[in-house]
Amino acid sequence: GPIYTLVSDEFESKTLDSTRDVMVHFSTRWCGFCTVFLPVYESLGRGTQNVRTLVLYNFDLSENDPDPALNVTSFPTVMLFPAHNKTAITFGGERSVGAITDFLKAHVSLKFDQMSD
């Protein structure tokens, strides 16, 4: 599905939505690893387009400041804010669709099975 742009002013209202699991990709335009990861994240978005309980966002650190409590210190950083427990979980695995999908299935509050091709 679509990957939405998230900005500082909306960060709390969007990530604290208790009806959805929310994944946020924190990146900067000048980060080479972020550029390499972006097609993987876009592929994840296509693969989860039928998962109505999951929303994916990009958060551009070149233009927005994250909550210091999130401790975003490296790029790219991918965090999940589960629907029923809004304590952020940082993804630390291999930057592949399969690894992120496994991470999501293990940590989302609103479970899903079906992925799109």
PDB file of N, CA and C in Angstrom, residues 3-108:
ATOM      1  N   ILE A   3       2.914   4.438   1.221  1.00  0.00           N
ATOM      2  CA  ILE A   3       3.723   4.821   2.370  1.00  0.00           C
ATOM      3  C   ILE A   3       3.515   6.315   2.519  1.00  0.00           C
ATOM      4  N   TYR A   4       3.009   6.693   3.661  1.00  0.00           N
ATOM      5  CA  TYR A   4       2.651   8.083   3.898  1.00  0.00           C
ATOM      6  C   TYR A   4       3.827   8.855   4.475  1.00  0.00           C
ATOM      7  N   THR A   5       3.801  10.168   4.299  1.00  0.00           N
ATOM      8  CA  THR A   5       4.807  11.046   4.880  1.00  0.00           C
ATOM      9  C   THR A   5       4.311  11.485   6.251  1.00  0.00           C
ATOM     10  N   LEU A   6       5.180  11.369   7.235  1.00  0.00           N
ATOM     11  CA  LEU A   6       4.847  11.760   8.597  1.00  0.00           C
ATOM     12  C   LEU A   6       5.705  12.963   8.978  1.00  0.00           C
ATOM     13  N   VAL A   7       5.084  13.961   9.590  1.00  0.00           N
ATOM     14  CA  VAL A   7       5.809  15.158  10.025  1.00  0.00           C
ATOM     15  C   VAL A   7       5.678  15.298  11.534  1.00  0.00           C
ATOM     16  N   SER A   8       6.553  16.098  12.111  1.00  0.00           N
ATOM     17  CA  SER A   8       6.608  16.250  13.574  1.00  0.00           C
ATOM     18  C   SER A   8       5.262  16.587  14.190  1.00  0.00           C
ATOM     19  N   ASP A   9       4.523  17.531  13.572  1.00  0.00           N
ATOM     20  CA  ASP A   9       3.257  17.987  14.148  1.00  0.00           C
ATOM     21  C   ASP A   9       2.223  16.878  14.284  1.00  0.00           C
ATOM     22  N   GLU A  10       2.293  15.882  13.412  1.00  0.00           N
ATOM     23  CA  GLU A  10       1.309  14.795  13.420  1.00  0.00           C
ATOM     24  C   GLU A  10       1.841  13.525  14.064  1.00  0.00           C
ATOM     25  N   PHE A  11       3.098  13.538  14.464  1.00  0.00           N
ATOM     26  CA  PHE A  11       3.752  12.299  14.872  1.00  0.00           C
ATOM     27  C   PHE A  11       2.983  11.574  15.965  1.00  0.00           C
ATOM     28  N   GLU A  12       2.675  12.283  17.031  1.00  0.00           N
ATOM     29  CA  GLU A  12       2.027  11.635  18.163  1.00  0.00           C
ATOM     30  C   GLU A  12       0.636  11.123  17.798  1.00  0.00           C
ATOM     31  N   SER A  13      -0.165  11.948  17.135  1.00  0.00           N
ATOM     32  CA  SER A  13      -1.534  11.517  16.810  1.00  0.00           C
ATOM     33  C   SER A  13      -1.545  10.306  15.880  1.00  0.00           C
ATOM     34  N   LYS A  14      -0.608  10.241  14.946  1.00  0.00           N
ATOM     35  CA  LYS A  14      -0.576   9.119  14.001  1.00  0.00           C
ATOM     36  C   LYS A  14      -0.011   7.851  14.638  1.00  0.00           C
ATOM     37  N   THR A  15       1.074   7.975  15.395  1.00  0.00           N
ATOM     38  CA  THR A  15       1.697   6.769  15.944  1.00  0.00           C
ATOM     39  C   THR A  15       0.930   6.215  17.144  1.00  0.00           C
ATOM     40  N   LEU A  16       0.141   7.057  17.820  1.00  0.00           N
ATOM     41  CA  LEU A  16      -0.602   6.589  18.993  1.00  0.00           C
ATOM     42  C   LEU A  16      -2.009   6.101  18.653  1.00  0.00           C
ATOM     43  N   ASP A  17      -2.324   5.969  17.372  1.00  0.00           N
ATOM     44  CA  ASP A  17      -3.625   5.450  16.937  1.00  0.00           C
ATOM     45  C   ASP A  17      -3.768   4.005  17.418  1.00  0.00           C
ATOM     46  N   SER A  18      -4.699   3.768  18.351  1.00  0.00           N
ATOM     47  CA  SER A  18      -4.829   2.432  18.949  1.00  0.00           C
ATOM     48  C   SER A  18      -5.580   1.452  18.047  1.00  0.00           C
ATOM     49  N   THR A  19      -6.026   1.896  16.882  1.00  0.00           N
ATOM     50  CA  THR A  19      -6.723   0.995  15.961  1.00  0.00           C
ATOM     51  C   THR A  19      -5.788   0.439  14.900  1.00  0.00           C
ATOM     52  N   ARG A  20      -4.525   0.895  14.920  1.00  0.00           N
ATOM     53  CA  ARG A  20      -3.583   0.452  13.890  1.00  0.00           C
ATOM     54  C   ARG A  20      -2.190   0.226  14.464  1.00  0.00           C
ATOM     55  N   ASP A  21      -1.510  -0.738  13.864  1.00  0.00           N
ATOM     56  CA  ASP A  21      -0.078  -0.897  14.089  1.00  0.00           C
ATOM     57  C   ASP A  21       0.599   0.067  13.121  1.00  0.00           C
ATOM     58  N   VAL A  22       1.578   0.810  13.606  1.00  0.00           N
ATOM     59  CA  VAL A  22       2.209   1.860  12.810  1.00  0.00           C
ATOM     60  C   VAL A  22       3.710   1.610  12.721  1.00  0.00           C
ATOM     61  N   MET A  23       4.228   1.562  11.499  1.00  0.00           N
ATOM     62  CA  MET A  23       5.668   1.424  11.291  1.00  0.00           C
ATOM     63  C   MET A  23       6.189   2.735  10.719  1.00  0.00           C
ATOM     64  N   VAL A  24       7.317   3.191  11.270  1.00  0.00           N
ATOM     65  CA  VAL A  24       7.908   4.449  10.818  1.00  0.00           C
ATOM     66  C   VAL A  24       9.357   4.211  10.400  1.00  0.00           C
ATOM     67  N   HIS A  25       9.683   4.690   9.202  1.00  0.00           N
ATOM     68  CA  HIS A  25      11.042   4.638   8.664  1.00  0.00           C
ATOM     69  C   HIS A  25      11.639   6.039   8.826  1.00  0.00           C
ATOM     70  N   PHE A  26      12.602   6.156   9.721  1.00  0.00           N
ATOM     71  CA  PHE A  26      13.298   7.431   9.957  1.00  0.00           C
ATOM     72  C   PHE A  26      14.507   7.463   9.039  1.00  0.00           C
ATOM     73  N   SER A  27      14.600   8.502   8.203  1.00  0.00           N
ATOM     74  CA  SER A  27      15.721   8.573   7.274  1.00  0.00           C
ATOM     75  C   SER A  27      16.066  10.027   6.970  1.00  0.00           C
ATOM     76  N   THR A  28      17.162  10.196   6.236  1.00  0.00           N
ATOM     77  CA  THR A  28      17.551  11.521   5.752  1.00  0.00           C
ATOM     78  C   THR A  28      17.881  11.396   4.273  1.00  0.00           C
ATOM     79  N   ARG A  29      17.793  12.494   3.580  1.00  0.00           N
ATOM     80  CA  ARG A  29      18.063  12.471   2.138  1.00  0.00           C
ATOM     81  C   ARG A  29      19.529  12.175   1.833  1.00  0.00           C
ATOM     82  N   TRP A  30      20.423  12.564   2.738  1.00  0.00           N
ATOM     83  CA  TRP A  30      21.855  12.405   2.462  1.00  0.00           C
ATOM     84  C   TRP A  30      22.420  11.060   2.900  1.00  0.00           C
ATOM     85  N   CYS A  31      21.561  10.181   3.429  1.00  0.00           N
ATOM     86  CA  CYS A  31      22.017   8.886   3.941  1.00  0.00           C
ATOM     87  C   CYS A  31      21.994   7.822   2.846  1.00  0.00           C
ATOM     88  N   GLY A  32      23.160   7.315   2.486  1.00  0.00           N
ATOM     89  CA  GLY A  32      23.250   6.292   1.449  1.00  0.00           C
ATOM     90  C   GLY A  32      22.527   5.005   1.812  1.00  0.00           C
ATOM     91  N   PHE A  33      22.638   4.564   3.053  1.00  0.00           N
ATOM     92  CA  PHE A  33      21.961   3.345   3.492  1.00  0.00           C
ATOM     93  C   PHE A  33      20.441   3.505   3.401  1.00  0.00           C
ATOM     94  N   CYS A  34      19.954   4.733   3.658  1.00  0.00           N
ATOM     95  CA  CYS A  34      18.519   5.006   3.567  1.00  0.00           C
ATOM     96  C   CYS A  34      18.046   4.865   2.126  1.00  0.00           C
ATOM     97  N   THR A  35      18.850   5.366   1.191  1.00  0.00           N
ATOM     98  CA  THR A  35      18.525   5.284  -0.232  1.00  0.00           C
ATOM     99  C   THR A  35      18.473   3.826  -0.680  1.00  0.00           C
ATOM    100  N   VAL A  36      19.407   3.025  -0.180  1.00  0.00           N
ATOM    101  CA  VAL A  36      19.444   1.599  -0.516  1.00  0.00           C
ATOM    102  C   VAL A  36      18.234   0.881   0.091  1.00  0.00           C
ATOM    103  N   PHE A  37      17.831   1.279   1.291  1.00  0.00           N
ATOM    104  CA  PHE A  37      16.726   0.615   1.988  1.00  0.00           C
ATOM    105  C   PHE A  37      15.357   0.996   1.429  1.00  0.00           C
ATOM    106  N   LEU A  38      15.228   2.179   0.867  1.00  0.00           N
ATOM    107  CA  LEU A  38      13.914   2.675   0.438  1.00  0.00           C
ATOM    108  C   LEU A  38      13.161   1.711  -0.484  1.00  0.00           C
ATOM    109  N   PRO A  39      13.781   1.112  -1.517  1.00  0.00           N
ATOM    110  CA  PRO A  39      13.038   0.157  -2.355  1.00  0.00           C
ATOM    111  C   PRO A  39      12.535  -1.058  -1.570  1.00  0.00           C
ATOM    112  N   VAL A  40      13.273  -1.471  -0.549  1.00  0.00           N
ATOM    113  CA  VAL A  40      12.838  -2.581   0.308  1.00  0.00           C
ATOM    114  C   VAL A  40      11.582  -2.164   1.068  1.00  0.00           C
ATOM    115  N   TYR A  41      11.606  -0.972   1.626  1.00  0.00           N
ATOM    116  CA  TYR A  41      10.454  -0.455   2.378  1.00  0.00           C
ATOM    117  C   TYR A  41       9.243  -0.276   1.462  1.00  0.00           C
ATOM    118  N   GLU A  42       9.477   0.203   0.230  1.00  0.00           N
ATOM    119  CA  GLU A  42       8.387   0.355  -0.735  1.00  0.00           C
ATOM    120  C   GLU A  42       7.808  -1.007  -1.121  1.00  0.00           C
ATOM    121  N   SER A  43       8.661  -2.007  -1.249  1.00  0.00           N
ATOM    122  CA  SER A  43       8.205  -3.365  -1.545  1.00  0.00           C
ATOM    123  C   SER A  43       7.373  -3.908  -0.381  1.00  0.00           C
ATOM    124  N   LEU A  44       7.802  -3.615   0.837  1.00  0.00           N
ATOM    125  CA  LEU A  44       7.027  -3.997   2.016  1.00  0.00           C
ATOM    126  C   LEU A  44       5.645  -3.343   1.969  1.00  0.00           C
ATOM    127  N   GLY A  45       5.607  -2.077   1.579  1.00  0.00           N
ATOM    128  CA  GLY A  45       4.336  -1.367   1.458  1.00  0.00           C
ATOM    129  C   GLY A  45       3.403  -2.040   0.463  1.00  0.00           C
ATOM    130  N   ARG A  46       3.954  -2.457  -0.686  1.00  0.00           N
ATOM    131  CA  ARG A  46       3.132  -3.162  -1.672  1.00  0.00           C
ATOM    132  C   ARG A  46       2.668  -4.500  -1.113  1.00  0.00           C
ATOM    133  N   GLY A  47       3.546  -5.175  -0.414  1.00  0.00           N
ATOM    134  CA  GLY A  47       3.211  -6.495   0.126  1.00  0.00           C
ATOM    135  C   GLY A  47       2.173  -6.462   1.230  1.00  0.00           C
ATOM    136  N   THR A  48       2.097  -5.344   1.922  1.00  0.00           N
ATOM    137  CA  THR A  48       1.135  -5.239   3.027  1.00  0.00           C
ATOM    138  C   THR A  48      -0.059  -4.363   2.671  1.00  0.00           C
ATOM    139  N   GLN A  49      -0.268  -4.092   1.383  1.00  0.00           N
ATOM    140  CA  GLN A  49      -1.328  -3.165   0.982  1.00  0.00           C
ATOM    141  C   GLN A  49      -2.721  -3.626   1.390  1.00  0.00           C
ATOM    142  N   ASN A  50      -2.926  -4.937   1.570  1.00  0.00           N
ATOM    143  CA  ASN A  50      -4.240  -5.439   1.974  1.00  0.00           C
ATOM    144  C   ASN A  50      -4.384  -5.549   3.487  1.00  0.00           C
ATOM    145  N   VAL A  51      -3.338  -5.200   4.212  1.00  0.00           N
ATOM    146  CA  VAL A  51      -3.384  -5.261   5.679  1.00  0.00           C
ATOM    147  C   VAL A  51      -3.889  -3.904   6.174  1.00  0.00           C
ATOM    148  N   ARG A  52      -5.178  -3.815   6.399  1.00  0.00           N
ATOM    149  CA  ARG A  52      -5.810  -2.535   6.742  1.00  0.00           C
ATOM    150  C   ARG A  52      -5.459  -2.047   8.145  1.00  0.00           C
ATOM    151  N   THR A  53      -4.894  -2.935   8.960  1.00  0.00           N
ATOM    152  CA  THR A  53      -4.569  -2.566  10.340  1.00  0.00           C
ATOM    153  C   THR A  53      -3.136  -2.082  10.496  1.00  0.00           C
ATOM    154  N   LEU A  54      -2.414  -1.997   9.371  1.00  0.00           N
ATOM    155  CA  LEU A  54      -1.009  -1.585   9.403  1.00  0.00           C
ATOM    156  C   LEU A  54      -0.824  -0.349   8.530  1.00  0.00           C
ATOM    157  N   VAL A  55      -0.133   0.657   9.071  1.00  0.00           N
ATOM    158  CA  VAL A  55       0.170   1.864   8.302  1.00  0.00           C
ATOM    159  C   VAL A  55       1.683   2.073   8.309  1.00  0.00           C
ATOM    160  N   LEU A  56       2.236   2.380   7.136  1.00  0.00           N
ATOM    161  CA  LEU A  56       3.666   2.644   7.000  1.00  0.00           C
ATOM    162  C   LEU A  56       3.895   4.125   6.714  1.00  0.00           C
ATOM    163  N   TYR A  57       4.886   4.682   7.406  1.00  0.00           N
ATOM    164  CA  TYR A  57       5.228   6.092   7.229  1.00  0.00           C
ATOM    165  C   TYR A  57       6.718   6.253   6.965  1.00  0.00           C
ATOM    166  N   ASN A  58       7.053   7.326   6.253  1.00  0.00           N
ATOM    167  CA  ASN A  58       8.422   7.830   6.141  1.00  0.00           C
ATOM    168  C   ASN A  58       8.498   9.101   6.979  1.00  0.00           C
ATOM    169  N   PHE A  59       9.566   9.229   7.736  1.00  0.00           N
ATOM    170  CA  PHE A  59       9.789  10.423   8.551  1.00  0.00           C
ATOM    171  C   PHE A  59      11.150  10.970   8.162  1.00  0.00           C
ATOM    172  N   ASP A  60      11.161  12.120   7.490  1.00  0.00           N
ATOM    173  CA  ASP A  60      12.398  12.719   6.981  1.00  0.00           C
ATOM    174  C   ASP A  60      13.052  13.556   8.078  1.00  0.00           C
ATOM    175  N   LEU A  61      14.176  13.071   8.566  1.00  0.00           N
ATOM    176  CA  LEU A  61      14.894  13.757   9.645  1.00  0.00           C
ATOM    177  C   LEU A  61      15.610  15.009   9.163  1.00  0.00           C
ATOM    178  N   SER A  62      15.679  15.203   7.830  1.00  0.00           N
ATOM    179  CA  SER A  62      16.265  16.440   7.303  1.00  0.00           C
ATOM    180  C   SER A  62      15.330  17.615   7.555  1.00  0.00           C
ATOM    181  N   GLU A  63      14.033  17.316   7.675  1.00  0.00           N
ATOM    182  CA  GLU A  63      13.028  18.371   7.796  1.00  0.00           C
ATOM    183  C   GLU A  63      12.249  18.338   9.108  1.00  0.00           C
ATOM    184  N   ASN A  64      12.381  17.273   9.892  1.00  0.00           N
ATOM    185  CA  ASN A  64      11.589  17.096  11.107  1.00  0.00           C
ATOM    186  C   ASN A  64      12.458  16.599  12.250  1.00  0.00           C
ATOM    187  N   ASP A  65      12.064  16.951  13.453  1.00  0.00           N
ATOM    188  CA  ASP A  65      12.777  16.474  14.637  1.00  0.00           C
ATOM    189  C   ASP A  65      11.928  15.427  15.344  1.00  0.00           C
ATOM    190  N   PRO A  66      12.491  14.242  15.566  1.00  0.00           N
ATOM    191  CA  PRO A  66      11.741  13.222  16.288  1.00  0.00           C
ATOM    192  C   PRO A  66      11.761  13.516  17.790  1.00  0.00           C
ATOM    193  N   ASP A  67      10.866  12.890  18.505  1.00  0.00           N
ATOM    194  CA  ASP A  67      10.855  12.971  19.961  1.00  0.00           C
ATOM    195  C   ASP A  67      12.205  12.451  20.466  1.00  0.00           C
ATOM    196  N   PRO A  68      12.940  13.249  21.254  1.00  0.00           N
ATOM    197  CA  PRO A  68      14.249  12.786  21.748  1.00  0.00           C
ATOM    198  C   PRO A  68      14.166  11.462  22.516  1.00  0.00           C
ATOM    199  N   ALA A  69      13.017  11.189  23.118  1.00  0.00           N
ATOM    200  CA  ALA A  69      12.849   9.948  23.884  1.00  0.00           C
ATOM    201  C   ALA A  69      12.956   8.706  23.001  1.00  0.00           C
ATOM    202  N   LEU A  70      12.731   8.867  21.692  1.00  0.00           N
ATOM    203  CA  LEU A  70      12.838   7.729  20.775  1.00  0.00           C
ATOM    204  C   LEU A  70      14.285   7.332  20.536  1.00  0.00           C
ATOM    205  N   ASN A  71      15.206   8.259  20.783  1.00  0.00           N
ATOM    206  CA  ASN A  71      16.639   7.963  20.678  1.00  0.00           C
ATOM    207  C   ASN A  71      17.026   7.463  19.277  1.00  0.00           C
ATOM    208  N   VAL A  72      16.550   8.169  18.258  1.00  0.00           N
ATOM    209  CA  VAL A  72      16.911   7.827  16.874  1.00  0.00           C
ATOM    210  C   VAL A  72      18.305   8.397  16.614  1.00  0.00           C
ATOM    211  N   THR A  73      19.301   7.505  16.552  1.00  0.00           N
ATOM    212  CA  THR A  73      20.683   7.965  16.422  1.00  0.00           C
ATOM    213  C   THR A  73      21.376   7.446  15.166  1.00  0.00           C
ATOM    214  N   SER A  74      20.780   6.470  14.496  1.00  0.00           N
ATOM    215  CA  SER A  74      21.398   5.949  13.276  1.00  0.00           C
ATOM    216  C   SER A  74      20.342   5.895  12.179  1.00  0.00           C
ATOM    217  N   PHE A  75      20.816   5.831  10.939  1.00  0.00           N
ATOM    218  CA  PHE A  75      19.896   5.877   9.802  1.00  0.00           C
ATOM    219  C   PHE A  75      20.187   4.725   8.847  1.00  0.00           C
ATOM    220  N   PRO A  76      19.192   4.098   8.248  1.00  0.00           N
ATOM    221  CA  PRO A  76      17.799   4.296   8.592  1.00  0.00           C
ATOM    222  C   PRO A  76      17.448   3.592   9.891  1.00  0.00           C
ATOM    223  N   THR A  77      16.475   4.114  10.610  1.00  0.00           N
ATOM    224  CA  THR A  77      15.907   3.446  11.775  1.00  0.00           C
ATOM    225  C   THR A  77      14.458   3.140  11.452  1.00  0.00           C
ATOM    226  N   VAL A  78      14.039   1.910  11.740  1.00  0.00           N
ATOM    227  CA  VAL A  78      12.659   1.508  11.514  1.00  0.00           C
ATOM    228  C   VAL A  78      12.079   1.108  12.862  1.00  0.00           C
ATOM    229  N   MET A  79      10.952   1.733  13.221  1.00  0.00           N
ATOM    230  CA  MET A  79      10.300   1.446  14.499  1.00  0.00           C
ATOM    231  C   MET A  79       8.853   1.061  14.276  1.00  0.00           C
ATOM    232  N   LEU A  80       8.396   0.147  15.106  1.00  0.00           N
ATOM    233  CA  LEU A  80       6.997  -0.252  15.107  1.00  0.00           C
ATOM    234  C   LEU A  80       6.346   0.272  16.377  1.00  0.00           C
ATOM    235  N   PHE A  81       5.175   0.867  16.207  1.00  0.00           N
ATOM    236  CA  PHE A  81       4.348   1.312  17.328  1.00  0.00           C
ATOM    237  C   PHE A  81       3.106   0.422  17.308  1.00  0.00           C
ATOM    238  N   PRO A  82       3.116  -0.686  18.090  1.00  0.00           N
ATOM    239  CA  PRO A  82       1.977  -1.610  18.057  1.00  0.00           C
ATOM    240  C   PRO A  82       0.682  -0.926  18.520  1.00  0.00           C
ATOM    241  N   ALA A  83      -0.433  -1.373  17.957  1.00  0.00           N
ATOM    242  CA  ALA A  83      -1.724  -0.738  18.228  1.00  0.00           C
ATOM    243  C   ALA A  83      -2.067  -0.719  19.716  1.00  0.00           C
ATOM    244  N   HIS A  84      -1.829  -1.816  20.400  1.00  0.00           N
ATOM    245  CA  HIS A  84      -2.283  -1.931  21.784  1.00  0.00           C
ATOM    246  C   HIS A  84      -1.203  -1.643  22.818  1.00  0.00           C
ATOM    247  N   ASN A  85      -0.013  -1.313  22.361  1.00  0.00           N
ATOM    248  CA  ASN A  85       1.076  -0.992  23.275  1.00  0.00           C
ATOM    249  C   ASN A  85       1.989  -0.044  22.524  1.00  0.00           C
ATOM    250  N   LYS A  86       1.879   1.225  22.783  1.00  0.00           N
ATOM    251  CA  LYS A  86       2.569   2.212  21.964  1.00  0.00           C
ATOM    252  C   LYS A  86       4.025   2.465  22.359  1.00  0.00           C
ATOM    253  N   THR A  87       4.634   1.479  23.008  1.00  0.00           N
ATOM    254  CA  THR A  87       6.062   1.553  23.259  1.00  0.00           C
ATOM    255  C   THR A  87       6.760   1.135  21.968  1.00  0.00           C
ATOM    256  N   ALA A  88       7.570   2.009  21.419  1.00  0.00           N
ATOM    257  CA  ALA A  88       8.224   1.732  20.142  1.00  0.00           C
ATOM    258  C   ALA A  88       9.156   0.535  20.236  1.00  0.00           C
ATOM    259  N   ILE A  89       9.116  -0.302  19.211  1.00  0.00           N
ATOM    260  CA  ILE A  89      10.024  -1.442  19.088  1.00  0.00           C
ATOM    261  C   ILE A  89      10.888  -1.176  17.866  1.00  0.00           C
ATOM    262  N   THR A  90      12.185  -1.106  18.046  1.00  0.00           N
ATOM    263  CA  THR A  90      13.103  -0.830  16.941  1.00  0.00           C
ATOM    264  C   THR A  90      13.461  -2.125  16.225  1.00  0.00           C
ATOM    265  N   PHE A  91      13.330  -2.113  14.915  1.00  0.00           N
ATOM    266  CA  PHE A  91      13.719  -3.257  14.097  1.00  0.00           C
ATOM    267  C   PHE A  91      15.231  -3.283  13.986  1.00  0.00           C
ATOM    268  N   GLY A  92      15.832  -4.432  14.257  1.00  0.00           N
ATOM    269  CA  GLY A  92      17.284  -4.521  14.225  1.00  0.00           C
ATOM    270  C   GLY A  92      17.815  -5.632  13.352  1.00  0.00           C
ATOM    271  N   GLY A  93      16.950  -6.205  12.525  1.00  0.00           N
ATOM    272  CA  GLY A  93      17.373  -7.349  11.723  1.00  0.00           C
ATOM    273  C   GLY A  93      17.883  -6.959  10.350  1.00  0.00           C
ATOM    274  N   GLU A  94      17.966  -7.965   9.505  1.00  0.00           N
ATOM    275  CA  GLU A  94      18.388  -7.777   8.117  1.00  0.00           C
ATOM    276  C   GLU A  94      17.377  -6.886   7.405  1.00  0.00           C
ATOM    277  N   ARG A  95      17.863  -5.966   6.616  1.00  0.00           N
ATOM    278  CA  ARG A  95      16.963  -5.023   5.931  1.00  0.00           C
ATOM    279  C   ARG A  95      16.401  -5.641   4.660  1.00  0.00           C
ATOM    280  N   SER A  96      15.526  -6.647   4.858  1.00  0.00           N
ATOM    281  CA  SER A  96      14.871  -7.322   3.737  1.00  0.00           C
ATOM    282  C   SER A  96      13.376  -7.388   4.023  1.00  0.00           C
ATOM    283  N   VAL A  97      12.584  -7.536   2.967  1.00  0.00           N
ATOM    284  CA  VAL A  97      11.132  -7.622   3.145  1.00  0.00           C
ATOM    285  C   VAL A  97      10.779  -8.809   4.045  1.00  0.00           C
ATOM    286  N   GLY A  98      11.430  -9.946   3.806  1.00  0.00           N
ATOM    287  CA  GLY A  98      11.133 -11.142   4.599  1.00  0.00           C
ATOM    288  C   GLY A  98      11.414 -10.939   6.079  1.00  0.00           C
ATOM    289  N   ALA A  99      12.565 -10.353   6.390  1.00  0.00           N
ATOM    290  CA  ALA A  99      12.935 -10.141   7.792  1.00  0.00           C
ATOM    291  C   ALA A  99      12.006  -9.133   8.468  1.00  0.00           C
ATOM    292  N   ILE A 100      11.636  -8.085   7.747  1.00  0.00           N
ATOM    293  CA  ILE A 100      10.743  -7.084   8.340  1.00  0.00           C
ATOM    294  C   ILE A 100       9.337  -7.665   8.501  1.00  0.00           C
ATOM    295  N   THR A 101       8.912  -8.469   7.540  1.00  0.00           N
ATOM    296  CA  THR A 101       7.598  -9.120   7.641  1.00  0.00           C
ATOM    297  C   THR A 101       7.561 -10.037   8.855  1.00  0.00           C
ATOM    298  N   ASP A 102       8.614 -10.819   9.061  1.00  0.00           N
ATOM    299  CA  ASP A 102       8.686 -11.696  10.241  1.00  0.00           C
ATOM    300  C   ASP A 102       8.638 -10.871  11.524  1.00  0.00           C
ATOM    301  N   PHE A 103       9.351  -9.757  11.541  1.00  0.00           N
ATOM    302  CA  PHE A 103       9.348  -8.848  12.690  1.00  0.00           C
ATOM    303  C   PHE A 103       7.931  -8.332  12.942  1.00  0.00           C
ATOM    304  N   LEU A 104       7.264  -7.893  11.881  1.00  0.00           N
ATOM    305  CA  LEU A 104       5.899  -7.388  12.024  1.00  0.00           C
ATOM    306  C   LEU A 104       4.977  -8.463  12.583  1.00  0.00           C
ATOM    307  N   LYS A 105       5.024  -9.649  11.996  1.00  0.00           N
ATOM    308  CA  LYS A 105       4.132 -10.726  12.440  1.00  0.00           C
ATOM    309  C   LYS A 105       4.374 -11.095  13.899  1.00  0.00           C
ATOM    310  N   ALA A 106       5.611 -10.927  14.353  1.00  0.00           N
ATOM    311  CA  ALA A 106       5.938 -11.246  15.746  1.00  0.00           C
ATOM    312  C   ALA A 106       5.487 -10.154  16.714  1.00  0.00           C
ATOM    313  N   HIS A 107       5.399  -8.899  16.255  1.00  0.00           N
ATOM    314  CA  HIS A 107       5.216  -7.783  17.184  1.00  0.00           C
ATOM    315  C   HIS A 107       3.942  -6.964  17.021  1.00  0.00           C
ATOM    316  N   VAL A 108       3.212  -7.111  15.917  1.00  0.00           N
ATOM    317  CA  VAL A 108       1.993  -6.313  15.768  1.00  0.00           C
ATOM    318  C   VAL A 108       0.941  -6.759  16.773  1.00  0.00           C
TER     319      VAL A 108
END
